[in-house]
C-alpha cells in the first residue's frame, strides 16, 4: 500500500506542477511513475501524452484495448455493461496515439456506436464513439449530454470537450 501511496503522491505533485505552468518540474515525477507501476490507468495515458511518448502510448493502450475489442467481436448489439466508460476513453486515447504516430486507426468507432440502442447512445460517454466515428457533430454530442443534474452535465461537458480536443489534435486543428 505504501508504494501505491507514494505513486499517487508523485503523480499528484507532478500534475500540480503542470497546472501551475511548471512542466519541467513535473517530468521527473512522471518518468519515475512509469518505472514503478504495472497497472495501467487513465492517468498513465495522460502521462504519455504530456511526456510526448506517442509510440509507447499507442503500444500500451492497444494492449489494454485488445481484450475489450475481442470480447465485442461478433456481437450484434452491445450495452454499457459490455463497454464501460473507461473502455471508451481508452479507445479514444488509442485513436489519438495511433493518429499522432502516423498509423491507421484500428478502431471502428462507427460500428461500435451503431451496436448500441438509440436510448443507450444518449448515455455519456457513448456519444464519443459517434463523434470519433463521424456519426455525430460536436453540437449533436453536446445536445445528448443535457442533464437535469447540472453538476453531472458540467462534468460530462468538460470531458466531452477534452476528448473533442484530442480528436482535433489528430487533425492538426
Coordinates of N, CA and C in Angstrom, one line a residue, residues 1 10 13 47 61 63 90 120 125-126 128 132 134 136 140 172:
X1 N 0.8 -1.2 0.0 CA 0.0 0.0 0.0 C 0.9 1.3 0.0
X10 N 3.3 11.2 -5.9 CA 4.2 11.7 -7.0 C 3.4 12.2 -8.2
X13 N 1.7 15.5 -7.3 CA 2.7 16.6 -7.3 C 3.0 17.0 -8.7
X47 N -0.1 10.9 -18.7 CA 1.4 11.0 -18.6 C 2.1 10.8 -19.9
X61 N -1.9 1.4 -24.9 CA -3.3 1.5 -25.0 C -3.8 0.3 -25.8
X63 N -2.6 -2.7 -26.0 CA -2.5 -3.9 -25.2 C -3.7 -3.9 -24.2
X90 N -10.3 4.8 -23.2 CA -9.1 4.2 -23.7 C -9.1 4.1 -25.2
X120 N -29.4 4.0 -25.4 CA -28.0 3.9 -24.9 C -27.1 4.9 -25.5
X125 N -20.4 8.1 -21.7 CA -19.7 8.7 -22.8 C -19.9 8.0 -24.2
X126 N -20.9 7.2 -24.3 CA -21.2 6.6 -25.6 C -21.2 7.5 -26.8
X128 N -19.3 9.7 -27.5 CA -17.9 9.9 -28.0 C -17.6 8.9 -29.2
X132 N -16.2 10.2 -32.7 CA -15.0 9.7 -33.3 C -15.3 8.9 -34.6
X134 N -17.6 9.8 -36.7 CA -18.1 10.6 -37.7 C -19.7 10.6 -37.8
X136 N -21.7 11.8 -35.3 CA -22.2 12.9 -34.6 C -21.3 14.1 -34.8
X140 N -24.2 18.0 -31.8 CA -25.1 16.9 -31.6 C -24.7 16.2 -30.3
X172 N -4.6 18.0 -36.7 CA -3.8 19.2 -36.7 C -4.6 20.5 -36.7

